[in-house]
Coordinates of C-alpha atoms and ligand atoms in Angstrom, one line a residue:
M199 CA -76.8 47.8 247.1
A200 CA -79.5 50.0 245.8
I201 CA -79.9 50.1 241.5
A202 CA -80.4 53.6 240.6
T203 CA -83.9 54.3 239.3
K204 CA -85.1 57.0 236.5
D205 CA -87.3 59.0 239.4
S206 CA -84.0 58.9 241.7
L207 CA -81.9 59.9 239.0
G208 CA -84.2 63.1 238.6
P209 CA -85.6 64.7 235.0
T210 CA -83.0 63.8 232.3
S211 CA -82.3 67.3 231.5
D212 CA -81.4 69.0 234.8
V213 CA -79.0 65.3 235.5
L214 CA -77.2 66.6 232.3
R215 CA -77.7 70.3 232.8
E216 CA -76.0 69.1 237.0
A217 CA -73.3 66.6 235.1
T218 CA -71.5 69.0 233.1
A219 CA -72.3 72.2 235.0
R220 CA -68.3 72.0 236.1
A221 CA -67.1 71.2 232.4
H222 CA -68.9 74.0 231.6
E223 CA -67.4 76.2 233.6
R224 CA -64.2 75.7 232.6
A225 CA -64.9 75.4 228.6
E226 CA -66.0 78.9 229.5
R227 CA -63.1 80.2 231.1
S228 CA -60.7 78.8 228.6
A229 CA -58.1 81.4 227.4
F230 CA -59.7 82.0 224.2
V231 CA -63.1 82.1 224.8
T232 CA -61.8 84.5 227.7
E233 CA -60.1 86.1 225.4
L234 CA -62.4 86.4 222.7
M235 CA -65.0 87.9 224.8
D236 CA -63.0 90.3 226.3
G237 CA -61.5 91.6 222.9
R238 CA -58.3 90.5 223.2
L239 CA -58.2 88.6 220.3
D240 CA -59.0 88.9 216.7
A241 CA -61.2 88.1 213.7
D242 CA -58.9 85.9 212.4
A243 CA -59.0 83.8 215.8
Y244 CA -62.8 83.5 214.8
V245 CA -62.1 82.3 211.5
A246 CA -59.9 79.8 212.5
L247 CA -62.4 78.6 215.5
A248 CA -65.1 78.5 212.3
G249 CA -63.3 76.7 210.6
Q250 CA -62.6 74.2 212.7
L251 CA -66.1 73.6 214.0
L252 CA -67.3 72.9 209.9
F253 CA -65.8 69.6 210.2
V254 CA -67.5 69.2 214.2
Y255 CA -71.1 70.1 212.2
R256 CA -69.9 67.9 209.1
A257 CA -69.5 65.4 212.0
L258 CA -72.2 65.8 214.1
E259 CA -75.5 66.2 211.1
S260 CA -74.4 63.5 208.9
A261 CA -74.3 61.4 212.5
G262 CA -77.9 63.0 213.0
D263 CA -79.0 62.2 209.1
R264 CA -78.2 58.5 209.7
L265 CA -79.6 58.3 213.0
A266 CA -83.1 60.1 211.8
S267 CA -85.3 56.8 212.2
H268 CA -84.5 56.0 215.7
P269 CA -86.1 57.3 218.4
V270 CA -84.4 58.9 220.8
A271 CA -82.3 60.7 218.2
A272 CA -85.7 61.8 216.1
A273 CA -86.0 63.4 219.7
V274 CA -83.9 66.4 219.5
L275 CA -83.1 66.2 215.7
D276 CA -84.3 69.2 214.2
E277 CA -83.5 70.6 210.4
R278 CA -83.9 74.1 211.9
L279 CA -80.4 72.9 213.9
R280 CA -78.9 72.5 210.9
R281 CA -75.3 74.7 211.1
T282 CA -73.0 73.5 208.2
P283 CA -74.8 75.4 205.5
S284 CA -74.9 78.5 207.4
L285 CA -70.9 77.4 209.1
E286 CA -70.0 77.5 205.3
S287 CA -71.1 80.5 203.8
D288 CA -70.6 82.0 206.8
L289 CA -66.5 81.2 206.1
V290 CA -67.1 82.3 202.2
A291 CA -68.1 85.8 203.6
L292 CA -65.0 85.6 206.0
G293 CA -62.9 84.6 202.5
V294 CA -62.5 81.3 203.5
D295 CA -62.6 78.6 201.0
P296 CA -64.5 75.5 202.6
S297 CA -62.5 72.8 200.4
E298 CA -58.7 74.2 201.8
L299 CA -59.4 74.2 205.3
S300 CA -57.5 71.0 207.4
M301 CA -58.6 69.6 210.7
L302 CA -56.4 70.1 213.5
P303 CA -55.3 67.0 216.0
A304 CA -58.4 67.8 218.4
T305 CA -60.9 68.8 216.2
A306 CA -60.2 64.7 215.0
D307 CA -60.3 63.3 217.9
Y308 CA -63.8 65.6 218.7
V309 CA -64.5 64.1 215.2
A310 CA -64.2 60.4 215.9
A311 CA -66.2 61.0 218.3
I312 CA -69.1 62.4 217.2
E313 CA -68.7 59.4 214.1
A314 CA -68.5 56.7 217.1
S315 CA -71.8 58.1 218.6
A316 CA -73.4 57.4 215.2
H317 CA -73.7 53.7 216.8
D318 CA -75.5 54.9 220.1
A319 CA -78.4 57.2 219.8
A320 CA -77.7 58.3 223.9
R321 CA -74.4 59.2 223.2
F322 CA -75.1 60.8 219.8
V323 CA -77.9 63.2 221.6
A324 CA -75.2 64.4 224.4
H325 CA -72.9 65.6 221.2
H326 CA -76.1 67.5 219.6
Y327 CA -76.8 69.0 223.0
T328 CA -73.7 70.2 223.2
R329 CA -73.2 72.1 220.8
Y330 CA -76.8 73.5 219.7
L331 CA -78.2 74.7 223.5
G332 CA -74.4 76.3 223.5
D333 CA -75.2 78.4 220.2
L334 CA -78.1 78.9 221.0
S335 CA -77.0 80.4 224.7
G336 CA -73.7 81.3 225.3
G337 CA -73.4 81.3 221.2
Q338 CA -76.0 84.4 221.2
I339 CA -73.3 85.9 223.5
I340 CA -70.7 85.4 221.0
A341 CA -72.1 86.7 218.3
S342 CA -72.4 89.7 220.2
K343 CA -68.9 89.9 221.1
L344 CA -67.5 89.2 217.5
R345 CA -69.9 92.2 215.9
N346 CA -69.2 94.8 218.3
L347 CA -65.2 93.9 219.3
Y348 CA -64.1 92.6 215.9
G349 CA -66.7 94.3 213.3
V350 CA -67.7 90.4 211.8
S351 CA -70.4 91.7 209.2
E352 CA -74.0 89.6 209.7
D353 CA -73.2 87.8 206.2
A354 CA -70.4 86.0 208.5
L355 CA -73.0 85.3 211.4
S356 CA -75.4 82.9 209.9
F357 CA -74.5 80.6 212.3
Y358 CA -76.2 82.0 215.3
R359 CA -79.2 82.5 213.3
F360 CA -81.6 80.2 213.7
D361 CA -83.8 80.4 211.4
G362 CA -87.9 79.0 211.9
I363 CA -86.7 79.4 215.7
D364 CA -88.8 82.7 217.0
K365 CA -87.8 82.2 220.8
L366 CA -84.8 80.7 221.6
K367 CA -86.0 80.8 225.3
R368 CA -89.1 78.5 224.4
Y369 CA -87.4 76.3 222.3
K370 CA -84.6 75.6 224.9
D371 CA -86.9 74.8 227.2
C372 CA -88.7 73.0 224.8
Y373 CA -85.8 70.6 224.0
R374 CA -85.6 69.4 227.7
D375 CA -89.4 68.4 228.2
R376 CA -88.1 66.1 224.6
L377 CA -85.7 64.8 226.7
D378 CA -87.5 64.6 229.5
A379 CA -89.9 62.2 227.6
L380 CA -86.9 59.9 226.3
E381 CA -87.6 56.5 228.3
L382 CA -83.8 55.8 228.5
G383 CA -83.3 54.0 231.8
D384 CA -79.9 54.9 233.9
E385 CA -77.3 52.6 231.9
A386 CA -78.3 55.3 228.7
T387 CA -78.6 58.3 230.5
D388 CA -75.3 57.6 232.4
A389 CA -73.8 56.8 228.6
L390 CA -75.6 60.1 227.9
T391 CA -74.2 62.1 230.8
A392 CA -71.0 61.0 230.5
E393 CA -71.0 61.7 226.5
A394 CA -71.9 65.1 227.5
I395 CA -68.6 66.2 229.9
R396 CA -66.4 64.6 226.9
A397 CA -68.3 66.1 224.8
F398 CA -67.4 70.1 226.8
E399 CA -63.6 68.7 227.2
F400 CA -63.0 68.3 223.4
N401 CA -64.5 71.8 222.7
Q402 CA -61.7 72.5 225.7
E403 CA -59.2 70.7 223.8
L404 CA -59.9 72.6 220.7
F405 CA -60.2 76.1 222.1
A406 CA -56.8 74.5 223.3
A407 CA -55.5 74.0 220.4
L408 CA -56.7 77.1 219.1
E409 CA -54.6 79.3 221.4
R410 CA -51.4 77.5 220.8
Ligands
HEM1592 C1 -68.5 82.6 225.8 C2 -68.9 81.5 226.1 C3 -70.1 80.8 227.2 C4 -70.8 81.4 227.7 C5 -71.0 83.0 228.0 C6 -72.1 80.4 227.7 C7 -73.3 80.9 228.7 C8 -74.2 79.9 228.5 C9 -75.3 80.7 229.6 C10 -76.2 82.2 229.8 C11 -76.3 79.8 229.4 C12 -78.0 79.3 230.1 C13 -78.7 79.7 229.3 C14 -80.2 79.0 229.5 O1 -80.3 79.1 230.5 O2 -81.0 79.1 228.8 C15 -75.2 78.5 228.8 C16 -76.5 77.0 228.4 C17 -75.2 76.2 227.7 N1 -73.8 76.3 227.5 FE1 -72.9 78.0 227.4 N2 -71.6 79.4 227.3 C18 -70.4 79.6 226.8 C19 -70.0 78.8 226.2 C20 -70.0 77.3 226.0 C21 -69.6 76.1 225.1 C22 -68.0 76.4 224.8 C23 -70.3 75.3 225.3 C24 -69.9 74.0 224.6 C25 -69.6 73.4 223.3 C26 -71.7 75.2 225.4 C27 -72.2 75.1 225.8 C28 -73.8 75.2 226.8 C29 -74.8 74.3 226.9 C30 -75.1 72.8 226.0 C31 -76.0 74.6 227.5 C32 -77.1 74.6 228.3 C33 -77.3 73.8 229.1 C34 -78.5 73.3 229.7 O3 -79.6 73.7 230.3 O4 -78.9 72.0 229.9 N3 -71.3 76.9 226.6 N4 -74.6 78.9 227.9

């Protein structure tokens, strides 16, 4: 039986994008996201999402801090991406005390998977990629909807502003180049792609929980 080589799999960023394309479509088409994008929800729905995302980013960023000296994680880690402080300040601007929030079961499952990834850098990168590249892409579209459809003010949208990153497209290209330069091997690449698909599913499960 032929054994897949890194070359046969192609660049990691292409493998990841292709492997998650269907999961992305499902997340993008989920009822919560569609209704949010169509102006059929209200600002409170976003407040609920932002509150749950705070737990996700706390877990993601503390896993990142623990993996900071790991070369695979270090390839994607960047202080300019850190979102916990901006999410906290957005929530305060939205009238929420972050210390009063509690996690939904769907968020707890997502957080548990992120915490487990702190022991496996390839899996951690999957969670990093799914959230931050999403924030730098569709997140920008979500921010404009929040602004224009729901009247969310700029001081509550700092989560979507990446100070110090000028051109988001160039940054994403560079992120993909850094992924492609990693010498992961097939096993780690498989673990990375499987975990990225799971990460999308966790997001979808969170949307479904918020919809309920
Ligand atoms: C309103 C819903 C969404 C819209 C409109 C949207 C839109 C987009 C667009 C246009 C891109 C391509 C950007 C580019 O090539 O530079 C993209 C990429 C991406 N999105 Fe979304 N997205 C949405 C939801 C999500 C969600 C829920 C996630 C996961 C949490 C996500 C994660 C990603 C990722 C990881 C990429 C990068 C793909 C790659 O190039 O490797 N997106 N999104």
